[in-house]
JSON list of C-alpha atoms in Angstrom, two decimals:
[
{"chain": "A", "resi": 1, "resn": "UNK", "atom": "CA", "xyz": [-54.27, -23.32, -9.44]},
{"chain": "A", "resi": 2, "resn": "UNK", "atom": "CA", "xyz": [-51.76, -23.94, -12.23]},
{"chain": "A", "resi": 3, "resn": "UNK", "atom": "CA", "xyz": [-50.98, -20.23, -12.45]},
{"chain": "A", "resi": 4, "resn": "UNK", "atom": "CA", "xyz": [-50.41, -20.10, -8.70]},
{"chain": "A", "resi": 5, "resn": "UNK", "atom": "CA", "xyz": [-47.93, -23.00, -8.83]},
{"chain": "A", "resi": 6, "resn": "UNK", "atom": "CA", "xyz": [-45.99, -21.33, -11.63]},
{"chain": "A", "resi": 7, "resn": "UNK", "atom": "CA", "xyz": [-45.82, -18.08, -9.71]},
{"chain": "A", "resi": 8, "resn": "UNK", "atom": "CA", "xyz": [-44.53, -19.89, -6.63]},
{"chain": "A", "resi": 9, "resn": "UNK", "atom": "CA", "xyz": [-41.89, -21.76, -8.63]},
{"chain": "A", "resi": 10, "resn": "UNK", "atom": "CA", "xyz": [-40.74, -18.61, -10.40]},
{"chain": "A", "resi": 11, "resn": "UNK", "atom": "CA", "xyz": [-40.66, -16.77, -7.10]},
{"chain": "A", "resi": 12, "resn": "UNK", "atom": "CA", "xyz": [-38.43, -19.42, -5.52]},
{"chain": "A", "resi": 13, "resn": "UNK", "atom": "CA", "xyz": [-36.01, -19.39, -8.48]},
{"chain": "A", "resi": 14, "resn": "UNK", "atom": "CA", "xyz": [-35.80, -15.62, -8.58]},
{"chain": "A", "resi": 15, "resn": "UNK", "atom": "CA", "xyz": [-35.51, -15.46, -4.81]},
{"chain": "A", "resi": 16, "resn": "UNK", "atom": "CA", "xyz": [-32.49, -17.78, -4.79]},
{"chain": "A", "resi": 17, "resn": "UNK", "atom": "CA", "xyz": [-30.96, -15.81, -7.64]},
{"chain": "A", "resi": 18, "resn": "UNK", "atom": "CA", "xyz": [-31.49, -12.52, -5.87]},
{"chain": "A", "resi": 19, "resn": "UNK", "atom": "CA", "xyz": [-29.92, -13.79, -2.66]},
{"chain": "A", "resi": 20, "resn": "UNK", "atom": "CA", "xyz": [-26.95, -15.06, -4.67]},
{"chain": "A", "resi": 21, "resn": "UNK", "atom": "CA", "xyz": [-26.58, -11.70, -6.37]},
{"chain": "A", "resi": 22, "resn": "UNK", "atom": "CA", "xyz": [-26.62, -9.90, -3.04]},
{"chain": "A", "resi": 23, "resn": "UNK", "atom": "CA", "xyz": [-23.97, -12.27, -1.68]},
{"chain": "A", "resi": 24, "resn": "UNK", "atom": "CA", "xyz": [-21.80, -11.58, -4.72]},
{"chain": "A", "resi": 25, "resn": "UNK", "atom": "CA", "xyz": [-22.17, -7.83, -4.26]},
{"chain": "A", "resi": 26, "resn": "UNK", "atom": "CA", "xyz": [-21.33, -8.15, -0.56]},
{"chain": "A", "resi": 27, "resn": "UNK", "atom": "CA", "xyz": [-18.00, -9.90, -1.20]},
{"chain": "A", "resi": 28, "resn": "UNK", "atom": "CA", "xyz": [-15.13, -7.71, 0.07]},
{"chain": "A", "resi": 29, "resn": "UNK", "atom": "CA", "xyz": [-13.08, -6.11, -2.68]},
{"chain": "A", "resi": 30, "resn": "UNK", "atom": "CA", "xyz": [-9.32, -6.54, -2.60]},
{"chain": "A", "resi": 31, "resn": "UNK", "atom": "CA", "xyz": [-7.45, -3.34, -1.87]},
{"chain": "A", "resi": 32, "resn": "UNK", "atom": "CA", "xyz": [-5.25, -1.83, -4.56]},
{"chain": "A", "resi": 33, "resn": "UNK", "atom": "CA", "xyz": [-1.58, -2.15, -3.64]},
{"chain": "A", "resi": 34, "resn": "UNK", "atom": "CA", "xyz": [1.86, -1.55, -5.15]},
{"chain": "A", "resi": 35, "resn": "UNK", "atom": "CA", "xyz": [5.31, -2.64, -3.96]},
{"chain": "A", "resi": 36, "resn": "UNK", "atom": "CA", "xyz": [8.80, -1.61, -5.07]},
{"chain": "A", "resi": 37, "resn": "UNK", "atom": "CA", "xyz": [12.38, -1.33, -3.85]},
{"chain": "A", "resi": 38, "resn": "UNK", "atom": "CA", "xyz": [14.75, 1.47, -2.95]},
{"chain": "A", "resi": 39, "resn": "UNK", "atom": "CA", "xyz": [17.81, 0.33, -4.91]},
{"chain": "A", "resi": 40, "resn": "UNK", "atom": "CA", "xyz": [19.79, 3.55, -5.39]},
{"chain": "A", "resi": 41, "resn": "UNK", "atom": "CA", "xyz": [22.16, 5.08, -2.85]},
{"chain": "A", "resi": 42, "resn": "UNK", "atom": "CA", "xyz": [24.22, 8.20, -2.45]},
{"chain": "A", "resi": 43, "resn": "UNK", "atom": "CA", "xyz": [27.07, 6.16, -0.95]},
{"chain": "A", "resi": 44, "resn": "UNK", "atom": "CA", "xyz": [26.59, 2.40, -1.40]},
{"chain": "A", "resi": 45, "resn": "UNK", "atom": "CA", "xyz": [26.55, 0.58, -4.77]},
{"chain": "A", "resi": 46, "resn": "UNK", "atom": "CA", "xyz": [23.34, 0.97, -6.79]},
{"chain": "A", "resi": 47, "resn": "UNK", "atom": "CA", "xyz": [21.28, -2.01, -7.89]},
{"chain": "A", "resi": 48, "resn": "UNK", "atom": "CA", "xyz": [20.75, -3.73, -4.53]},
{"chain": "A", "resi": 49, "resn": "UNK", "atom": "CA", "xyz": [17.35, -4.02, -2.88]},
{"chain": "A", "resi": 50, "resn": "UNK", "atom": "CA", "xyz": [18.15, -2.07, 0.27]},
{"chain": "A", "resi": 51, "resn": "UNK", "atom": "CA", "xyz": [14.57, -1.35, 1.36]},
{"chain": "A", "resi": 52, "resn": "UNK", "atom": "CA", "xyz": [11.08, -2.41, 0.31]},
{"chain": "A", "resi": 53, "resn": "UNK", "atom": "CA", "xyz": [8.12, -0.04, 0.14]},
{"chain": "A", "resi": 54, "resn": "UNK", "atom": "CA", "xyz": [4.48, -1.11, -0.04]},
{"chain": "A", "resi": 55, "resn": "UNK", "atom": "CA", "xyz": [1.53, 1.26, -0.51]},
{"chain": "A", "resi": 56, "resn": "UNK", "atom": "CA", "xyz": [-1.99, -0.09, 0.01]},
{"chain": "A", "resi": 57, "resn": "UNK", "atom": "CA", "xyz": [-5.28, 1.73, -0.42]},
{"chain": "A", "resi": 58, "resn": "UNK", "atom": "CA", "xyz": [-7.30, 1.01, 2.71]},
{"chain": "A", "resi": 59, "resn": "UNK", "atom": "CA", "xyz": [-11.06, 0.88, 3.09]},
{"chain": "A", "resi": 60, "resn": "UNK", "atom": "CA", "xyz": [-11.35, 4.21, 4.89]},
{"chain": "A", "resi": 61, "resn": "UNK", "atom": "CA", "xyz": [-10.09, 6.54, 2.17]},
{"chain": "A", "resi": 62, "resn": "UNK", "atom": "CA", "xyz": [-6.34, 6.55, 2.65]},
{"chain": "A", "resi": 63, "resn": "UNK", "atom": "CA", "xyz": [-3.06, 4.84, 1.77]},
{"chain": "A", "resi": 64, "resn": "UNK", "atom": "CA", "xyz": [-1.14, 2.68, 4.25]},
{"chain": "A", "resi": 65, "resn": "UNK", "atom": "CA", "xyz": [2.66, 2.71, 3.98]},
{"chain": "A", "resi": 66, "resn": "UNK", "atom": "CA", "xyz": [5.04, -0.05, 5.02]},
{"chain": "A", "resi": 67, "resn": "UNK", "atom": "CA", "xyz": [8.80, 0.58, 4.62]},
{"chain": "A", "resi": 68, "resn": "UNK", "atom": "CA", "xyz": [11.24, -2.15, 5.65]},
{"chain": "A", "resi": 69, "resn": "UNK", "atom": "CA", "xyz": [15.00, -2.65, 5.54]},
{"chain": "A", "resi": 70, "resn": "UNK", "atom": "CA", "xyz": [16.18, -5.73, 3.64]},
{"chain": "A", "resi": 71, "resn": "UNK", "atom": "CA", "xyz": [19.16, -8.09, 3.91]},
{"chain": "A", "resi": 72, "resn": "UNK", "atom": "CA", "xyz": [21.83, -5.87, 2.26]},
{"chain": "A", "resi": 73, "resn": "UNK", "atom": "CA", "xyz": [21.40, -3.50, 5.22]},
{"chain": "A", "resi": 74, "resn": "UNK", "atom": "CA", "xyz": [20.04, -5.79, 7.92]},
{"chain": "A", "resi": 75, "resn": "UNK", "atom": "CA", "xyz": [23.04, -8.11, 7.53]},
{"chain": "A", "resi": 76, "resn": "UNK", "atom": "CA", "xyz": [25.42, -5.28, 8.49]},
{"chain": "A", "resi": 77, "resn": "UNK", "atom": "CA", "xyz": [23.23, -3.67, 11.14]},
{"chain": "A", "resi": 78, "resn": "UNK", "atom": "CA", "xyz": [25.14, -2.20, 14.05]},
{"chain": "A", "resi": 79, "resn": "UNK", "atom": "CA", "xyz": [23.93, -0.58, 17.23]},
{"chain": "A", "resi": 80, "resn": "UNK", "atom": "CA", "xyz": [20.83, 1.58, 17.02]},
{"chain": "A", "resi": 81, "resn": "UNK", "atom": "CA", "xyz": [20.17, 0.56, 13.41]},
{"chain": "A", "resi": 82, "resn": "UNK", "atom": "CA", "xyz": [17.15, 1.59, 11.38]},
{"chain": "A", "resi": 83, "resn": "UNK", "atom": "CA", "xyz": [15.26, 4.03, 9.18]},
{"chain": "A", "resi": 84, "resn": "UNK", "atom": "CA", "xyz": [15.56, 7.60, 10.43]},
{"chain": "A", "resi": 85, "resn": "UNK", "atom": "CA", "xyz": [14.01, 9.59, 7.57]},
{"chain": "A", "resi": 86, "resn": "UNK", "atom": "CA", "xyz": [11.57, 8.91, 4.75]},
{"chain": "A", "resi": 87, "resn": "UNK", "atom": "CA", "xyz": [10.63, 11.29, 1.95]},
{"chain": "A", "resi": 88, "resn": "UNK", "atom": "CA", "xyz": [7.88, 11.42, -0.67]},
{"chain": "A", "resi": 89, "resn": "UNK", "atom": "CA", "xyz": [5.95, 13.95, -2.74]},
{"chain": "A", "resi": 90, "resn": "UNK", "atom": "CA", "xyz": [2.41, 14.46, -4.03]},
{"chain": "A", "resi": 91, "resn": "UNK", "atom": "CA", "xyz": [1.22, 15.10, -7.56]},
{"chain": "A", "resi": 92, "resn": "UNK", "atom": "CA", "xyz": [-0.77, 18.13, -6.41]},
{"chain": "A", "resi": 93, "resn": "UNK", "atom": "CA", "xyz": [-1.21, 20.37, -3.39]},
{"chain": "A", "resi": 94, "resn": "UNK", "atom": "CA", "xyz": [-4.28, 18.66, -1.95]},
{"chain": "A", "resi": 95, "resn": "UNK", "atom": "CA", "xyz": [-4.43, 18.62, 1.83]},
{"chain": "A", "resi": 96, "resn": "UNK", "atom": "CA", "xyz": [-3.66, 15.14, 3.12]},
{"chain": "A", "resi": 97, "resn": "UNK", "atom": "CA", "xyz": [-3.29, 14.04, 6.72]},
{"chain": "A", "resi": 98, "resn": "UNK", "atom": "CA", "xyz": [-0.45, 11.81, 7.90]},
{"chain": "A", "resi": 99, "resn": "UNK", "atom": "CA", "xyz": [-1.30, 9.58, 10.85]},
{"chain": "A", "resi": 100, "resn": "UNK", "atom": "CA", "xyz": [0.11, 6.63, 12.75]},
{"chain": "A", "resi": 101, "resn": "UNK", "atom": "CA", "xyz": [3.77, 7.70, 12.91]},
{"chain": "A", "resi": 102, "resn": "UNK", "atom": "CA", "xyz": [6.00, 6.13, 15.57]},
{"chain": "A", "resi": 103, "resn": "UNK", "atom": "CA", "xyz": [6.63, 8.05, 18.77]},
{"chain": "A", "resi": 104, "resn": "UNK", "atom": "CA", "xyz": [9.18, 10.87, 18.42]},
{"chain": "A", "resi": 105, "resn": "UNK", "atom": "CA", "xyz": [8.69, 11.06, 14.64]},
{"chain": "A", "resi": 106, "resn": "UNK", "atom": "CA", "xyz": [7.66, 14.35, 13.08]},
{"chain": "A", "resi": 107, "resn": "UNK", "atom": "CA", "xyz": [6.66, 15.81, 9.72]},
{"chain": "A", "resi": 108, "resn": "UNK", "atom": "CA", "xyz": [8.81, 18.27, 7.80]},
{"chain": "A", "resi": 109, "resn": "UNK", "atom": "CA", "xyz": [7.77, 19.90, 4.51]},
{"chain": "A", "resi": 110, "resn": "UNK", "atom": "CA", "xyz": [9.92, 20.74, 1.46]},
{"chain": "A", "resi": 111, "resn": "UNK", "atom": "CA", "xyz": [13.10, 19.13, 2.75]},
{"chain": "A", "resi": 112, "resn": "UNK", "atom": "CA", "xyz": [16.01, 17.54, 0.91]},
{"chain": "A", "resi": 113, "resn": "UNK", "atom": "CA", "xyz": [17.03, 13.91, 0.97]},
{"chain": "A", "resi": 114, "resn": "UNK", "atom": "CA", "xyz": [20.70, 14.27, -0.02]},
{"chain": "A", "resi": 115, "resn": "UNK", "atom": "CA", "xyz": [21.34, 14.11, -3.78]},
{"chain": "A", "resi": 116, "resn": "UNK", "atom": "CA", "xyz": [17.85, 12.76, -4.44]},
{"chain": "A", "resi": 117, "resn": "UNK", "atom": "CA", "xyz": [16.45, 16.25, -4.13]},
{"chain": "A", "resi": 118, "resn": "UNK", "atom": "CA", "xyz": [13.68, 17.98, -2.25]},
{"chain": "A", "resi": 119, "resn": "UNK", "atom": "CA", "xyz": [10.48, 16.21, -1.27]},
{"chain": "A", "resi": 120, "resn": "UNK", "atom": "CA", "xyz": [7.10, 17.58, -0.25]},
{"chain": "A", "resi": 121, "resn": "UNK", "atom": "CA", "xyz": [7.19, 15.52, 2.93]},
{"chain": "A", "resi": 122, "resn": "UNK", "atom": "CA", "xyz": [10.12, 14.29, 4.98]},
{"chain": "A", "resi": 123, "resn": "UNK", "atom": "CA", "xyz": [9.24, 12.14, 7.95]},
{"chain": "A", "resi": 124, "resn": "UNK", "atom": "CA", "xyz": [12.02, 11.92, 10.49]},
{"chain": "A", "resi": 125, "resn": "UNK", "atom": "CA", "xyz": [12.72, 10.52, 13.91]},
{"chain": "A", "resi": 126, "resn": "UNK", "atom": "CA", "xyz": [15.41, 10.98, 16.51]},
{"chain": "A", "resi": 127, "resn": "UNK", "atom": "CA", "xyz": [18.35, 8.61, 16.70]},
{"chain": "A", "resi": 128, "resn": "UNK", "atom": "CA", "xyz": [16.75, 6.60, 19.47]},
{"chain": "A", "resi": 129, "resn": "UNK", "atom": "CA", "xyz": [13.57, 6.11, 17.41]},
{"chain": "A", "resi": 130, "resn": "UNK", "atom": "CA", "xyz": [15.13, 4.44, 14.37]},
{"chain": "A", "resi": 131, "resn": "UNK", "atom": "CA", "xyz": [13.22, 1.42, 13.14]},
{"chain": "A", "resi": 132, "resn": "UNK", "atom": "CA", "xyz": [13.72, -1.38, 10.63]},
{"chain": "A", "resi": 133, "resn": "UNK", "atom": "CA", "xyz": [9.98, -1.30, 9.82]},
{"chain": "A", "resi": 134, "resn": "UNK", "atom": "CA", "xyz": [8.21, 2.05, 9.38]},
{"chain": "A", "resi": 135, "resn": "UNK", "atom": "CA", "xyz": [4.43, 2.17, 8.97]},
{"chain": "A", "resi": 136, "resn": "UNK", "atom": "CA", "xyz": [2.00, 5.09, 8.74]},
{"chain": "A", "resi": 137, "resn": "UNK", "atom": "CA", "xyz": [-1.12, 6.23, 6.85]},
{"chain": "A", "resi": 138, "resn": "UNK", "atom": "CA", "xyz": [-1.80, 9.14, 4.52]},
{"chain": "A", "resi": 139, "resn": "UNK", "atom": "CA", "xyz": [-5.52, 9.85, 4.94]},
{"chain": "A", "resi": 140, "resn": "UNK", "atom": "CA", "xyz": [-7.57, 11.17, 2.03]},
{"chain": "A", "resi": 141, "resn": "UNK", "atom": "CA", "xyz": [-5.12, 9.91, -0.60]},
{"chain": "A", "resi": 142, "resn": "UNK", "atom": "CA", "xyz": [-5.08, 7.27, -3.34]},
{"chain": "A", "resi": 143, "resn": "UNK", "atom": "CA", "xyz": [-2.12, 5.67, -5.08]},
{"chain": "A", "resi": 144, "resn": "UNK", "atom": "CA", "xyz": [-2.49, 8.14, -7.95]},
{"chain": "A", "resi": 145, "resn": "UNK", "atom": "CA", "xyz": [-1.82, 11.07, -5.61]},
{"chain": "A", "resi": 146, "resn": "UNK", "atom": "CA", "xyz": [1.86, 10.24, -5.07]},
{"chain": "A", "resi": 147, "resn": "UNK", "atom": "CA", "xyz": [4.89, 11.16, -7.13]},
{"chain": "A", "resi": 148, "resn": "UNK", "atom": "CA", "xyz": [6.92, 8.18, -8.32]},
{"chain": "A", "resi": 149, "resn": "UNK", "atom": "CA", "xyz": [10.17, 8.86, -6.42]},
{"chain": "A", "resi": 150, "resn": "UNK", "atom": "CA", "xyz": [10.61, 7.90, -2.75]},
{"chain": "A", "resi": 151, "resn": "UNK", "atom": "CA", "xyz": [13.66, 8.16, -0.51]},
{"chain": "A", "resi": 152, "resn": "UNK", "atom": "CA", "xyz": [14.86, 6.93, 2.87]},
{"chain": "A", "resi": 153, "resn": "UNK", "atom": "CA", "xyz": [17.78, 7.58, 5.20]},
{"chain": "A", "resi": 154, "resn": "UNK", "atom": "CA", "xyz": [19.09, 4.61, 7.17]},
{"chain": "A", "resi": 155, "resn": "UNK", "atom": "CA", "xyz": [21.71, 4.85, 9.92]},
{"chain": "A", "resi": 156, "resn": "UNK", "atom": "CA", "xyz": [23.43, 2.60, 12.42]},
{"chain": "A", "resi": 157, "resn": "UNK", "atom": "CA", "xyz": [25.02, 0.04, 10.09]},
{"chain": "A", "resi": 158, "resn": "UNK", "atom": "CA", "xyz": [28.69, -0.83, 9.55]},
{"chain": "A", "resi": 159, "resn": "UNK", "atom": "CA", "xyz": [29.54, -1.32, 5.90]},
{"chain": "A", "resi": 160, "resn": "UNK", "atom": "CA", "xyz": [33.07, -1.82, 4.62]},
{"chain": "A", "resi": 161, "resn": "UNK", "atom": "CA", "xyz": [34.39, -2.57, 1.15]},
{"chain": "A", "resi": 162, "resn": "UNK", "atom": "CA", "xyz": [37.20, -5.08, 1.49]},
{"chain": "A", "resi": 163, "resn": "UNK", "atom": "CA", "xyz": [39.47, -4.77, -1.54]},
{"chain": "A", "resi": 164, "resn": "UNK", "atom": "CA", "xyz": [41.39, -7.89, -2.51]},
{"chain": "A", "resi": 165, "resn": "UNK", "atom": "CA", "xyz": [44.87, -8.06, -3.97]},
{"chain": "A", "resi": 166, "resn": "UNK", "atom": "CA", "xyz": [43.54, -7.69, -7.52]},
{"chain": "A", "resi": 167, "resn": "UNK", "atom": "CA", "xyz": [41.95, -4.34, -6.78]},
{"chain": "A", "resi": 168, "resn": "UNK", "atom": "CA", "xyz": [38.41, -5.71, -6.95]},
{"chain": "A", "resi": 169, "resn": "UNK", "atom": "CA", "xyz": [35.67, -5.28, -4.42]},
{"chain": "A", "resi": 170, "resn": "UNK", "atom": "CA", "xyz": [35.35, -8.22, -2.12]},
{"chain": "A", "resi": 171, "resn": "UNK", "atom": "CA", "xyz": [32.73, -9.01, 0.46]},
{"chain": "A", "resi": 172, "resn": "UNK", "atom": "CA", "xyz": [30.99, -6.55, 2.72]},
{"chain": "A", "resi": 173, "resn": "UNK", "atom": "CA", "xyz": [32.17, -7.05, 6.27]},
{"chain": "A", "resi": 174, "resn": "UNK", "atom": "CA", "xyz": [32.03, -5.60, 9.76]},
{"chain": "A", "resi": 175, "resn": "UNK", "atom": "CA", "xyz": [34.21, -2.53, 9.94]},
{"chain": "A", "resi": 176, "resn": "UNK", "atom": "CA", "xyz": [35.78, -2.94, 13.34]},
{"chain": "A", "resi": 177, "resn": "UNK", "atom": "CA", "xyz": [38.41, -0.22, 13.63]},
{"chain": "A", "resi": 178, "resn": "UNK", "atom": "CA", "xyz": [38.52, 0.45, 9.88]},
{"chain": "A", "resi": 179, "resn": "UNK", "atom": "CA", "xyz": [37.04, 3.54, 8.28]},
{"chain": "A", "resi": 180, "resn": "UNK", "atom": "CA", "xyz": [33.51, 2.57, 7.30]},
{"chain": "A", "resi": 181, "resn": "UNK", "atom": "CA", "xyz": [30.08, 3.88, 6.27]},
{"chain": "A", "resi": 182, "resn": "UNK", "atom": "CA", "xyz": [27.45, 4.01, 9.00]},
{"chain": "A", "resi": 183, "resn": "UNK", "atom": "CA", "xyz": [24.56, 5.78, 7.24]},
{"chain": "A", "resi": 184, "resn": "UNK", "atom": "CA", "xyz": [23.31, 6.49, 3.73]},
{"chain": "A", "resi": 185, "resn": "UNK", "atom": "CA", "xyz": [20.38, 7.78, 1.70]},
{"chain": "A", "resi": 186, "resn": "UNK", "atom": "CA", "xyz": [18.42, 5.50, -0.61]},
{"chain": "A", "resi": 187, "resn": "UNK", "atom": "CA", "xyz": [15.84, 6.05, -3.33]},
{"chain": "A", "resi": 188, "resn": "UNK", "atom": "CA", "xyz": [13.59, 4.14, -5.68]},
{"chain": "A", "resi": 189, "resn": "UNK", "atom": "CA", "xyz": [10.65, 4.61, -8.00]},
{"chain": "A", "resi": 190, "resn": "UNK", "atom": "CA", "xyz": [7.10, 3.35, -7.70]},
{"chain": "A", "resi": 191, "resn": "UNK", "atom": "CA", "xyz": [6.98, 2.95, -11.46]},
{"chain": "A", "resi": 192, "resn": "UNK", "atom": "CA", "xyz": [3.74, 2.29, -13.29]},
{"chain": "A", "resi": 193, "resn": "UNK", "atom": "CA", "xyz": [0.70, 1.59, -11.16]},
{"chain": "A", "resi": 194, "resn": "UNK", "atom": "CA", "xyz": [-1.05, -1.76, -11.66]},
{"chain": "A", "resi": 195, "resn": "UNK", "atom": "CA", "xyz": [-4.28, -1.85, -13.70]},
{"chain": "A", "resi": 196, "resn": "UNK", "atom": "CA", "xyz": [-7.54, -1.53, -11.77]},
{"chain": "A", "resi": 197, "resn": "UNK", "atom": "CA", "xyz": [-8.49, -4.65, -9.84]},
{"chain": "A", "resi": 198, "resn": "UNK", "atom": "CA", "xyz": [-11.36, -6.34, -11.74]},
{"chain": "A", "resi": 199, "resn": "UNK", "atom": "CA", "xyz": [-12.90, -7.35, -8.42]},
{"chain": "A", "resi": 200, "resn": "UNK", "atom": "CA", "xyz": [-13.35, -3.69, -7.45]},
{"chain": "A", "resi": 201, "resn": "UNK", "atom": "CA", "xyz": [-16.49, -2.88, -9.44]},
{"chain": "A", "resi": 202, "resn": "UNK", "atom": "CA", "xyz": [-19.59, -0.80, -8.71]},
{"chain": "A", "resi": 203, "resn": "UNK", "atom": "CA", "xyz": [-22.85, -2.61, -8.12]},
{"chain": "A", "resi": 204, "resn": "UNK", "atom": "CA", "xyz": [-24.44, -3.05, -11.57]},
{"chain": "A", "resi": 205, "resn": "UNK", "atom": "CA", "xyz": [-27.76, -1.36, -12.17]},
{"chain": "A", "resi": 206, "resn": "UNK", "atom": "CA", "xyz": [-29.05, -4.72, -13.37]},
{"chain": "A", "resi": 207, "resn": "UNK", "atom": "CA", "xyz": [-28.85, -6.07, -9.82]},
{"chain": "A", "resi": 208, "resn": "UNK", "atom": "CA", "xyz": [-31.20, -3.40, -8.54]},
{"chain": "A", "resi": 209, "resn": "UNK", "atom": "CA", "xyz": [-33.51, -3.86, -11.55]},
{"chain": "A", "resi": 210, "resn": "UNK", "atom": "CA", "xyz": [-33.47, -7.58, -10.82]},
{"chain": "A", "resi": 211, "resn": "UNK", "atom": "CA", "xyz": [-34.55, -6.90, -7.26]},
{"chain": "A", "resi": 212, "resn": "UNK", "atom": "CA", "xyz": [-37.33, -4.55, -8.38]},
{"chain": "A", "resi": 213, "resn": "UNK", "atom": "CA", "xyz": [-38.61, -7.13, -10.84]},
{"chain": "A", "resi": 214, "resn": "UNK", "atom": "CA", "xyz": [-38.60, -9.82, -8.18]},
{"chain": "A", "resi": 215, "resn": "UNK", "atom": "CA", "xyz": [-40.54, -7.61, -5.79]},
{"chain": "A", "resi": 216, "resn": "UNK", "atom": "CA", "xyz": [-43.12, -6.88, -8.48]},
{"chain": "A", "resi": 217, "resn": "UNK", "atom": "CA", "xyz": [-43.49, -10.55, -9.35]},
{"chain": "A", "resi": 218, "resn": "UNK", "atom": "CA", "xyz": [-43.98, -11.55, -5.74]},
{"chain": "A", "resi": 219, "resn": "UNK", "atom": "CA", "xyz": [-46.58, -8.79, -5.41]},
{"chain": "A", "resi": 220, "resn": "UNK", "atom": "CA", "xyz": [-48.51, -10.21, -8.37]},
{"chain": "A", "resi": 221, "resn": "UNK", "atom": "CA", "xyz": [-48.32, -13.67, -6.83]},
{"chain": "A", "resi": 222, "resn": "UNK", "atom": "CA", "xyz": [-49.68, -12.37, -3.54]},
{"chain": "A", "resi": 223, "resn": "UNK", "atom": "CA", "xyz": [-52.62, -10.62, -5.21]},
{"chain": "A", "resi": 224, "resn": "UNK", "atom": "CA", "xyz": [-53.41, -13.70, -7.32]},
{"chain": "A", "resi": 225, "resn": "UNK", "atom": "CA", "xyz": [-53.43, -15.85, -4.20]},
{"chain": "A", "resi": 226, "resn": "UNK", "atom": "CA", "xyz": [-55.90, -13.51, -2.46]},
{"chain": "A", "resi": 227, "resn": "UNK", "atom": "CA", "xyz": [-58.21, -13.63, -5.49]},
{"chain": "A", "resi": 228, "resn": "UNK", "atom": "CA", "xyz": [-58.29, -17.43, -5.52]},
{"chain": "A", "resi": 229, "resn": "UNK", "atom": "CA", "xyz": [-59.07, -17.78, -1.79]}
]
């Protein structure tokens, strides 16, 4: 009788522990993500955050892109303003699939992005399909598969350098009838990838051993109960 009570108590404790372990394993892991800015330009002053780029590893074996224009461009947006081209390269020649592009956008390979050079992939849309927020997915890729340099072409803004009487650059303003810049190329680097997320871990072998041990213990308890009845 005493042995049976001990087995039942141990079984309850181990059972609660096993359920807790399974719940811990079932917790969703946070996706790896990296964000950076495109702060170089072929025409406008360098050092401003013109666009933001975010890459996120999704749960289906791909990387989601989100490219957005920021205030230095959005504040001078004119008619039909937005991103018209976006370029990036891979670290190897693996076959990846690009999905989820906006309507009228297409994929071009080995194309230049002004002075920032040639990229493996140049996504581009027609003038009517410019957007201030570009999103798409590269299936079959991870963050490590991309080269560090990214580039974008934005059009449809009116940027003017107003020079004051001292020969210094003043504020950026609407161009009106003055000669102004209406499009430019931008670039930026992804830099160093973040360290692996500690929450993204494989299921430890100890969890499965724990489950096997629990099953064995409960089996012993069941046999002992049958012997005593």
